[in-house]
mmCIF file of C-alpha atoms in Angstrom:
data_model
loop_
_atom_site.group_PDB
_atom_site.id
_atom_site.type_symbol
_atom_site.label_atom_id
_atom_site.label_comp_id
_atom_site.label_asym_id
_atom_site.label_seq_id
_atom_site.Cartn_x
_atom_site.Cartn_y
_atom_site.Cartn_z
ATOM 1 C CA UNK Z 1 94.576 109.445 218.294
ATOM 2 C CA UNK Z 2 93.312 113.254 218.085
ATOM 3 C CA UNK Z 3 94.959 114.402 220.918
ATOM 4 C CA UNK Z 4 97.481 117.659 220.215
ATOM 5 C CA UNK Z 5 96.248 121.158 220.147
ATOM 6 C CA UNK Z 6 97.063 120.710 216.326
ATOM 7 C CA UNK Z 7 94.464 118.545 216.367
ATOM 8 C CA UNK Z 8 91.680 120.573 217.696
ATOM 9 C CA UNK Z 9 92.638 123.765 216.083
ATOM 10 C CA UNK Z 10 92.018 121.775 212.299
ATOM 11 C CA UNK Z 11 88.679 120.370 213.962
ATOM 12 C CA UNK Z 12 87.808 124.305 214.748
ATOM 13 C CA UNK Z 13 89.092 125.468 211.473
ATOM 14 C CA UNK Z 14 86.983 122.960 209.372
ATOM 15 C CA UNK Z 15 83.674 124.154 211.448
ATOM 16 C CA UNK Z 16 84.882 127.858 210.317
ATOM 17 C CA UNK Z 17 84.088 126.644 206.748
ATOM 18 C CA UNK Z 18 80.360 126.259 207.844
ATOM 19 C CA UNK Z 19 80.063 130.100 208.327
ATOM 20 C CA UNK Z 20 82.040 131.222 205.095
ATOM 21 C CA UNK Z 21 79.373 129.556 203.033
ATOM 22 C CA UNK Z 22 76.263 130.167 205.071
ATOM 23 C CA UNK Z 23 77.319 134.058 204.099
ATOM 24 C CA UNK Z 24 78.119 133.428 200.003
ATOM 25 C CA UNK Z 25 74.894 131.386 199.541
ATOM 26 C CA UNK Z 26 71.738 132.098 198.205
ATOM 27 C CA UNK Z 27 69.416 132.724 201.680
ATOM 28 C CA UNK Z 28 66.587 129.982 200.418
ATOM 29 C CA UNK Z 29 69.657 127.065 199.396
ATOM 30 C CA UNK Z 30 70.815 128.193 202.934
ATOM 31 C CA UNK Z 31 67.758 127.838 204.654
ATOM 32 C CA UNK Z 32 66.744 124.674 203.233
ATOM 33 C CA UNK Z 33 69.812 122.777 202.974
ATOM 34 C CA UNK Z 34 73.331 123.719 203.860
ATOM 35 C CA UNK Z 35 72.005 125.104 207.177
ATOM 36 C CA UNK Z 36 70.308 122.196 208.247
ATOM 37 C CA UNK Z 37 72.963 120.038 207.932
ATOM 38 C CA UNK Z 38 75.609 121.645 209.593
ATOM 39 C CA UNK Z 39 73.453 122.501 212.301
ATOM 40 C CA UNK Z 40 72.361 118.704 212.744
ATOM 41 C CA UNK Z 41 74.394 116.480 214.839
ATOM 42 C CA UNK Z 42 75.938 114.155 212.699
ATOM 43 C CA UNK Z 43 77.288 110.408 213.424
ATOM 44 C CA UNK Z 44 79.663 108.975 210.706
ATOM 45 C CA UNK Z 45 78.250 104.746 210.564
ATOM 46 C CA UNK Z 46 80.702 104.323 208.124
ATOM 47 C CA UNK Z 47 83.538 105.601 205.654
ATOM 48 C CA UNK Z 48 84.895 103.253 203.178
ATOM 49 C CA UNK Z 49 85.498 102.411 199.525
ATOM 50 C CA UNK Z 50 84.520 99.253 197.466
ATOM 51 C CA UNK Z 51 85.185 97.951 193.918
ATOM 52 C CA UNK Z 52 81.926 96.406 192.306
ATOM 53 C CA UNK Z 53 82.098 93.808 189.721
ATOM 54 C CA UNK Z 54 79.744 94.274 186.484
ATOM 55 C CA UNK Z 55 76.165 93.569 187.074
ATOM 56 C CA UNK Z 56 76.246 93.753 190.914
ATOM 57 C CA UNK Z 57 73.650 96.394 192.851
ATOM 58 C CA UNK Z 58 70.773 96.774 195.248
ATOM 59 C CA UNK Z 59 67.740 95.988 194.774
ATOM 60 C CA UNK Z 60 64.806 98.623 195.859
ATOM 61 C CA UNK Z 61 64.567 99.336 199.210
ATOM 62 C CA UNK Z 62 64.884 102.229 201.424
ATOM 63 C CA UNK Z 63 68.263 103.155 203.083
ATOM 64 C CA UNK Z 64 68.049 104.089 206.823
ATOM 65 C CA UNK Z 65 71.220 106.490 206.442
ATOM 66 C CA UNK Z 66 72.458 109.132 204.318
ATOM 67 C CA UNK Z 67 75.379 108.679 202.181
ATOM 68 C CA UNK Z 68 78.197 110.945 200.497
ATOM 69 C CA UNK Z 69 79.378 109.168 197.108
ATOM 70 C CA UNK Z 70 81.734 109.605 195.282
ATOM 71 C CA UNK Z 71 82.502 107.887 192.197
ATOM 72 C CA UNK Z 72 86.409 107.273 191.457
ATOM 73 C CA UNK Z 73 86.306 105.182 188.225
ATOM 74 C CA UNK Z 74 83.442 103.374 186.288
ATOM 75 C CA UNK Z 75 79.557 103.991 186.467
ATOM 76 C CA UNK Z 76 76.520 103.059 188.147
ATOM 77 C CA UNK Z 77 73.144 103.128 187.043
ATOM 78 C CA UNK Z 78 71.290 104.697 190.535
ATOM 79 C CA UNK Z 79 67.503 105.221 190.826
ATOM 80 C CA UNK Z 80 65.719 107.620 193.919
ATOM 81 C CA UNK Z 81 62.192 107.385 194.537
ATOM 82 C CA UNK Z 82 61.536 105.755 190.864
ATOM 83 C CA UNK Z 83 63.178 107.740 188.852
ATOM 84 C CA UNK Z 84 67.001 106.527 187.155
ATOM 85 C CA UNK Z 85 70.383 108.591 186.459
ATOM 86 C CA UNK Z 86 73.031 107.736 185.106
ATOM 87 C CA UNK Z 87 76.160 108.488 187.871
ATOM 88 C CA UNK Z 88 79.848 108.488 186.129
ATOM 89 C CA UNK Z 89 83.582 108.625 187.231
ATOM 90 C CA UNK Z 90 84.110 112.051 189.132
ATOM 91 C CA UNK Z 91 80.313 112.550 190.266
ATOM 92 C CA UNK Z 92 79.683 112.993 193.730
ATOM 93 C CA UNK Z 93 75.820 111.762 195.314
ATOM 94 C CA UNK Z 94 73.889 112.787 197.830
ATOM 95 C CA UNK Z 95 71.451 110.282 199.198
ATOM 96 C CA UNK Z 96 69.147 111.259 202.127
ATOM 97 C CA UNK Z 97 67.951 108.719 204.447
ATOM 98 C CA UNK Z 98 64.736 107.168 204.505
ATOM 99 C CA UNK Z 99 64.427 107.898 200.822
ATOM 100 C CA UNK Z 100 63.895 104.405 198.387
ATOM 101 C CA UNK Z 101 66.845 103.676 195.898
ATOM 102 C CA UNK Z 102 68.603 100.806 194.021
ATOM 103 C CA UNK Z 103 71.279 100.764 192.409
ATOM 104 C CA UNK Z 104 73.869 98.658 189.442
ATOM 105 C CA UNK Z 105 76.871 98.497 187.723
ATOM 106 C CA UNK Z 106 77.061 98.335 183.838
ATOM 107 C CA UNK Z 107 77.657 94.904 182.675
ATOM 108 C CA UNK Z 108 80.985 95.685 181.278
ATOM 109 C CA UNK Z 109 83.213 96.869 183.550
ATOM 110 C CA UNK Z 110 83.984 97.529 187.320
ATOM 111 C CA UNK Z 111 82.886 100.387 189.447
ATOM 112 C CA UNK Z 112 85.052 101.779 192.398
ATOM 113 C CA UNK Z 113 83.732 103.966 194.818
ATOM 114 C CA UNK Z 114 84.819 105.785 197.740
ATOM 115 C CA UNK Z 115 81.337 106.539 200.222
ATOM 116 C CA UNK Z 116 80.844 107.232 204.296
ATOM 117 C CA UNK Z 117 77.088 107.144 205.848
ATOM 118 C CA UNK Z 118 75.730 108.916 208.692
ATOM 119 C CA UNK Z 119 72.582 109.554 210.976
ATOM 120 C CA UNK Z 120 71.107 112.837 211.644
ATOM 121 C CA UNK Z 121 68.575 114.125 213.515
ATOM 122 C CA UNK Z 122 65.289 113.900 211.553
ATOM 123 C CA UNK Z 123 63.872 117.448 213.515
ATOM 124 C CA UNK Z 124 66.434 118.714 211.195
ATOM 125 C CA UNK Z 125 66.759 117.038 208.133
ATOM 126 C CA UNK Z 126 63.311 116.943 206.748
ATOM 127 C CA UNK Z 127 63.423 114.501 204.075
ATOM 128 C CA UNK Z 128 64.330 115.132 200.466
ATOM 129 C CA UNK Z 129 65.301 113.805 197.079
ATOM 130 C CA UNK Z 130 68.878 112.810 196.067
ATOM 131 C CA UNK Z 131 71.382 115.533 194.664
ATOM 132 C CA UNK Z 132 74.463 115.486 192.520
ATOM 133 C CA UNK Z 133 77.774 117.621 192.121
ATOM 134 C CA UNK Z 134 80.332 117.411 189.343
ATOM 135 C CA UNK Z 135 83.622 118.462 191.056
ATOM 136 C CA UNK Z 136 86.028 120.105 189.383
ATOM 137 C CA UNK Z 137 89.521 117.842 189.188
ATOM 138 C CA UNK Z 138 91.084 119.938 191.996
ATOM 139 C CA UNK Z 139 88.039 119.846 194.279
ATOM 140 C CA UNK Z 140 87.383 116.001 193.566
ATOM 141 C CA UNK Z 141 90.909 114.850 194.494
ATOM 142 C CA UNK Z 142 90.542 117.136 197.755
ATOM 143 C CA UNK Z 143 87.287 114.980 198.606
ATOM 144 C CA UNK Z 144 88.685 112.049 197.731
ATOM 145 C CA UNK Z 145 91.432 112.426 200.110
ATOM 146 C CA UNK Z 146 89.130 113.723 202.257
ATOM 147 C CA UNK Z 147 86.718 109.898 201.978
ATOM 148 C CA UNK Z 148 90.217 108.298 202.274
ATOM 149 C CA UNK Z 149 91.020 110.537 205.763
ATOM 150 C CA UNK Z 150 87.317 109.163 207.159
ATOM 151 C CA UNK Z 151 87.990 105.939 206.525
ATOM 152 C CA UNK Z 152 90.883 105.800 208.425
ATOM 153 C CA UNK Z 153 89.522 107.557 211.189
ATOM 154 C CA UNK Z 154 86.793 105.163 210.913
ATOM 155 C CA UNK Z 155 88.251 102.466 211.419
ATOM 156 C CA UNK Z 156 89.544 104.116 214.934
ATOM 157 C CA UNK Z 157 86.683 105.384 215.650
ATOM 158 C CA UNK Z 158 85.409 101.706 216.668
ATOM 159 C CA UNK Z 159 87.661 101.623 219.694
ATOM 160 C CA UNK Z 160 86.851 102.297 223.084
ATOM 161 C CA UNK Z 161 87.313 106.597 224.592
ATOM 162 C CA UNK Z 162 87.179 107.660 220.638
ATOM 163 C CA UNK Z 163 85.449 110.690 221.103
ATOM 164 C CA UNK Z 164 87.528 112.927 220.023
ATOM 165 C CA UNK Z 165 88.014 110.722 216.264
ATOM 166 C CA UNK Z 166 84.117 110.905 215.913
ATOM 167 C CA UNK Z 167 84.836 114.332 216.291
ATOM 168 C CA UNK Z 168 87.244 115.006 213.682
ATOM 169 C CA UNK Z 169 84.309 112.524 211.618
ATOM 170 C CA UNK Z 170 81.842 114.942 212.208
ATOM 171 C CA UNK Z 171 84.144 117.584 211.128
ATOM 172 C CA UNK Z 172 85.131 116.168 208.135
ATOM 173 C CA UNK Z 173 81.891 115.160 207.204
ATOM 174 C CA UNK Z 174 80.584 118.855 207.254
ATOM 175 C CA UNK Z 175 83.480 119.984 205.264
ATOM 176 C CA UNK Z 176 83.001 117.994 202.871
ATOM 177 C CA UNK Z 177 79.295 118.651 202.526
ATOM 178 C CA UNK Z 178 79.610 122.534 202.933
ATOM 179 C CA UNK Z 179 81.546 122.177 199.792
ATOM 180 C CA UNK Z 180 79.354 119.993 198.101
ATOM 181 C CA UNK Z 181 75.789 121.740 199.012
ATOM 182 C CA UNK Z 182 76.773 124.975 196.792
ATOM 183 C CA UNK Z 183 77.268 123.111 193.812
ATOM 184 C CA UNK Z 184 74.445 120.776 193.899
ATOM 185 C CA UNK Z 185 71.893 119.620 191.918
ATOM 186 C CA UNK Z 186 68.900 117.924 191.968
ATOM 187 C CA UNK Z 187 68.789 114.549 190.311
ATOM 188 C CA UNK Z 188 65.714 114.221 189.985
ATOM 189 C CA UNK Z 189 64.571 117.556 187.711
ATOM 190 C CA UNK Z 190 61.188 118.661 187.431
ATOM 191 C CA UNK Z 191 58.290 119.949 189.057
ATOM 192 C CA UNK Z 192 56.213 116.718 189.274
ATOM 193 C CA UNK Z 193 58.770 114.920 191.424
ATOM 194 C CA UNK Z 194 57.099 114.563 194.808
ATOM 195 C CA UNK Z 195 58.940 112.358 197.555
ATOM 196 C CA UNK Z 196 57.241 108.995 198.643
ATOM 197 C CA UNK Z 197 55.718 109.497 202.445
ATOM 198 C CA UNK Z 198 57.936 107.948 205.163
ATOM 199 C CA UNK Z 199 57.915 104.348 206.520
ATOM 200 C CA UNK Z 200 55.442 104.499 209.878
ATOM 201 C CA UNK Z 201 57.707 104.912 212.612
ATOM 202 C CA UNK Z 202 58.059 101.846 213.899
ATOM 203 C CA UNK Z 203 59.170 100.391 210.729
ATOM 204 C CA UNK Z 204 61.924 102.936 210.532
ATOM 205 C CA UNK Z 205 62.946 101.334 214.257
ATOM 206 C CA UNK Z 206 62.229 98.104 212.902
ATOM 207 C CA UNK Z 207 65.033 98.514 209.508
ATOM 208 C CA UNK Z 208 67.756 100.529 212.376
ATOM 209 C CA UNK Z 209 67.457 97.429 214.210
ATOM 210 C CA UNK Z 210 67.848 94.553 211.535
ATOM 211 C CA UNK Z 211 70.673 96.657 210.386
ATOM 212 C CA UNK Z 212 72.910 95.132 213.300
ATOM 213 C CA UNK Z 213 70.034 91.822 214.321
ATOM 214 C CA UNK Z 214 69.304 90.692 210.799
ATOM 215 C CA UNK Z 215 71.762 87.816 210.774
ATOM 216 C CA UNK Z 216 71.126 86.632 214.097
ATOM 217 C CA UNK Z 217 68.936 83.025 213.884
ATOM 218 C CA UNK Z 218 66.001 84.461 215.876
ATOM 219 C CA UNK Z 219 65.766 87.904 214.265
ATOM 220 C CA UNK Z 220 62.134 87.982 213.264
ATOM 221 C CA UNK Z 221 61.023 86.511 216.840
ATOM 222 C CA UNK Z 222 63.039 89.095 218.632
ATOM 223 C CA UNK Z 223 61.828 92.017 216.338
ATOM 224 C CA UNK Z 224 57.727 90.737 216.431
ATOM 225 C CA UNK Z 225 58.168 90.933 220.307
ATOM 226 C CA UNK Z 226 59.893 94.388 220.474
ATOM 227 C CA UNK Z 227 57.089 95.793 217.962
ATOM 228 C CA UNK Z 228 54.845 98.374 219.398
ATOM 229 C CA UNK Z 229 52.262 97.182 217.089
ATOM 230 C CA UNK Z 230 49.636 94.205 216.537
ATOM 231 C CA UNK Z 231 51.842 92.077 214.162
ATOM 232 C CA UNK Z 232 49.351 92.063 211.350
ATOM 233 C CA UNK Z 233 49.102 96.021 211.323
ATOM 234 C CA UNK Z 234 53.353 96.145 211.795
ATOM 235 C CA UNK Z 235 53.388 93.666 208.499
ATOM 236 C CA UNK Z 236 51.128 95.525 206.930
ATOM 237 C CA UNK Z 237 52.916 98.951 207.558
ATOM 238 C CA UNK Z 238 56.316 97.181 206.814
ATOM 239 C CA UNK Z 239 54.778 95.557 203.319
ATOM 240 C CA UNK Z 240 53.778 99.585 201.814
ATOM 241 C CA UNK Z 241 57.339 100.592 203.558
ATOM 242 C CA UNK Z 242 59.180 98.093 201.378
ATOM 243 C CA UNK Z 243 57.139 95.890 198.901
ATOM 244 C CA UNK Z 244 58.140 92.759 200.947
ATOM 245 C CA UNK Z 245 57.293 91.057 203.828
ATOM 246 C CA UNK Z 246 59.511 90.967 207.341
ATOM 247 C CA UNK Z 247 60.767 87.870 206.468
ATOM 248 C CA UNK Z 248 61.254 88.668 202.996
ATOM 249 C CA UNK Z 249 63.647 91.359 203.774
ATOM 250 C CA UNK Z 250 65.581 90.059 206.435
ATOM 251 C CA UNK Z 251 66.493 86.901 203.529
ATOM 252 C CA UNK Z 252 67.583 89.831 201.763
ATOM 253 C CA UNK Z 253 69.483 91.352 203.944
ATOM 254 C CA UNK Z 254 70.967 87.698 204.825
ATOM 255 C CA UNK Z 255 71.621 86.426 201.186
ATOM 256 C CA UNK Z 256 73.405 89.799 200.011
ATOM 257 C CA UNK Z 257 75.814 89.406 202.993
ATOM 258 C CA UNK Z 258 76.350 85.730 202.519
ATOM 259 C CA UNK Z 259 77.699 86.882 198.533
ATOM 260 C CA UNK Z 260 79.868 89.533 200.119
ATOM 261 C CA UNK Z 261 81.581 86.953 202.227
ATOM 262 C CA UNK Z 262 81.690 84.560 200.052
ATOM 263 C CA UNK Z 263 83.425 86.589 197.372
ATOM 264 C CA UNK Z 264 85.563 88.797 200.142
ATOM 265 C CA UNK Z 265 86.431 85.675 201.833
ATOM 266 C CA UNK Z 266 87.890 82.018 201.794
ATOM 267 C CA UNK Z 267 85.542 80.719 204.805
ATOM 268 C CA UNK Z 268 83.960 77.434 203.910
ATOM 269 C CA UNK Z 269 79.956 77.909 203.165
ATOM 270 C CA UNK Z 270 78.692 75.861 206.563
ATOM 271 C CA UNK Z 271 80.617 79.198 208.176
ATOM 272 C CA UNK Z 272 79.008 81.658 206.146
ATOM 273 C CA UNK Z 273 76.254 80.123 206.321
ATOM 274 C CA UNK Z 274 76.222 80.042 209.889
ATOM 275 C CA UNK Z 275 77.337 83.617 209.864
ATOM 276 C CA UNK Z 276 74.448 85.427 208.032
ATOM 277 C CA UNK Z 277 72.244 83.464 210.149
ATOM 278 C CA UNK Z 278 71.386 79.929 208.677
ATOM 279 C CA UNK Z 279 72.706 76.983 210.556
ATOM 280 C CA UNK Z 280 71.414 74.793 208.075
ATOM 281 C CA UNK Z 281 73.539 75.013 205.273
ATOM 282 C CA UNK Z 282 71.664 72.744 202.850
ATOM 283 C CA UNK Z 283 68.987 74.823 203.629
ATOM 284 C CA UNK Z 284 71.242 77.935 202.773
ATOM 285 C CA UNK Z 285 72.385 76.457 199.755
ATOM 286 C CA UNK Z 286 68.800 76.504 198.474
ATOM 287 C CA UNK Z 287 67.638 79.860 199.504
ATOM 288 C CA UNK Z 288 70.834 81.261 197.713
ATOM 289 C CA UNK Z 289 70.417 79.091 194.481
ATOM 290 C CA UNK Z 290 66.282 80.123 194.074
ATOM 291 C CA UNK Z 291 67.896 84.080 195.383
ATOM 292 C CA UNK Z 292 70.401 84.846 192.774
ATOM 293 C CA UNK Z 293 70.253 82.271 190.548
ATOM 294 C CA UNK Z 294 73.479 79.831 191.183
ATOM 295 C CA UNK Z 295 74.782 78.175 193.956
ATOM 296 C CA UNK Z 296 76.689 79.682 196.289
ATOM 297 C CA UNK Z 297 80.244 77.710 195.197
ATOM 298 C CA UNK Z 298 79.425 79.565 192.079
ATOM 299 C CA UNK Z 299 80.307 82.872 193.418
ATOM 300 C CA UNK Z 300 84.424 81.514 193.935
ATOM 301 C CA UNK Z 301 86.619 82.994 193.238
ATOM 302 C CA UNK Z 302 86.193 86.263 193.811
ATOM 303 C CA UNK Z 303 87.443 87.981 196.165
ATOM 304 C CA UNK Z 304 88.440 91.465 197.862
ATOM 305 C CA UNK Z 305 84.519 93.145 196.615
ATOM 306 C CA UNK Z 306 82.615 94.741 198.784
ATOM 307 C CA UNK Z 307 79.009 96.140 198.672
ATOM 308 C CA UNK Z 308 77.628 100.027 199.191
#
């Protein structure tokens, strides 16, 4: 626990940071991005690092957080709003919520990668495409100590009276992105690069909420009734959002768990199953086979991978 004056004078010292490079930067990168953030109250959802196996990704879809990545070995093929880089051992991403991505791994080779997401307050983070930094060696094994700090914290942080933890998050959140922000790049170059219009906002509500509902057995009943909208014009809505139906994306959601668990884990499929919200698991067993191709006792043994 945070609980010394030690404690509190690093939280105060990291926020000191914040000021030092609102002074050295150019006024408009100020303005427009480093500013914003700090000023923004920011909730860590997550800090962690994974190890993906060649040819696993995302498909397209939009992510309802941003994320800080950093790559520590490997590559990953990453696309923002279309358009595809290339992202390599030692590169460090931006990606701003409620922006559409996807993402794979070569198929040679693994990928490991050390990440934390967050919320912010969208009256101050308008939204805007993805940006890269190339850290010098110093700099990237400070923020990779710094990813490896979060995580901890973290995983803390999930316990009851924790407020001063999420804190130190926040803290250590903004000093990693006040050094990040000067260096920063667009990934996407070029003047013709224009940012797809945001989901309506009940279909933003609607992907917060499956985040934690998806895998319950009466998801889609329980998020039709909660919808502000007619359900026709809330399909229709969700459909432009995300190229998919509802349904459609909540089997997503489900089915991409279900591989995590089953390669992370030795629980027998009638439990996964179960868990990612299929009691059926004959029923399972086909969604996953027409899904990714194989059956799900295909996916053993693998174990210990994890998915961004």
């Amino acid at each position: 626990m945070i609980e010394t004056l030690n404690d509190i004078d690093k939280i105060n010292n990291l926020y000191t940071i914040f000021y030092v490079f609102m002074n050295t930067l150019p006024p408009q990168t100020a303005e427009n991005l480093l500013a914003r953030v700090l000023r923004a109250p920011l909730v860590v959802s997550r800090a962690t690092r994974g190890v993906f196996s060649s040819g696993l990704g995302a498909e397209d879809e939009i992510v309802t957080t941003c994320r800080l990545i950093l790559i520590l070995r490997g590559s990953m093929r990453y696309t923002i709003e279309g358009r595809t880089f290339i992202a390599e051992a030692g590169d460090e991403l931006f990606v701003p919520a409620w922006t559409r991505r996807m993402w794979a791994t070569p198929l040679q080779g693994d990928c490991e990668i050390a990440w934390c997401e967050f919320d912010d307050d969208p009256r101050e983070l308008a939204p805007v495409q993805g940006y890269r930094r190339r850290p010098n060696k110093a700099a990237f094994t400070r923020d990779k100590r710094t990813l490896a700090d979060m995580a901890a914290l973290w995983a803390q942080a999930q316990a009851p009276q924790s407020a001063l933890i999420k804190l130190k998050l926040e803290a250590e959140l903004k000093s990693l992105l006040a050094r990040f922000w000067p260096e920063a790049e667009p990934t996407l170059q070029g003047d013709d690069f224009q940012a797809l219009p945001s989901p309506h906002p009940e279909v933003q509500r609607a992907l917060r909420w499956l985040e934690a509902h998806a895998y319950e057995a009466d998801a889609l009943a329980r998020l039709e009734a909660a919808c502000e909208l007619t359900p026709n014009y809330f399909r229709l809505q969700f459909r432009q959002a995300m190229h998919c139906t509802p349904g459609e994306y909540v089997q997503r959601l489900r089915l991409r768990r279900a591989r995590q668990l089953i390669r992370a884990t030795d629980w027998q499929l009638k439990r996964i199953a179960a868990e990612v919200g299929y009691p059926d698991p004959l029923y399972f067993s086909r969604l996953y086979r027409r899904f990714w191709g194989h059956s799900p006792s295909a996916e053993r043994p693998a174990a210990g991978r994890s998915s961004e």
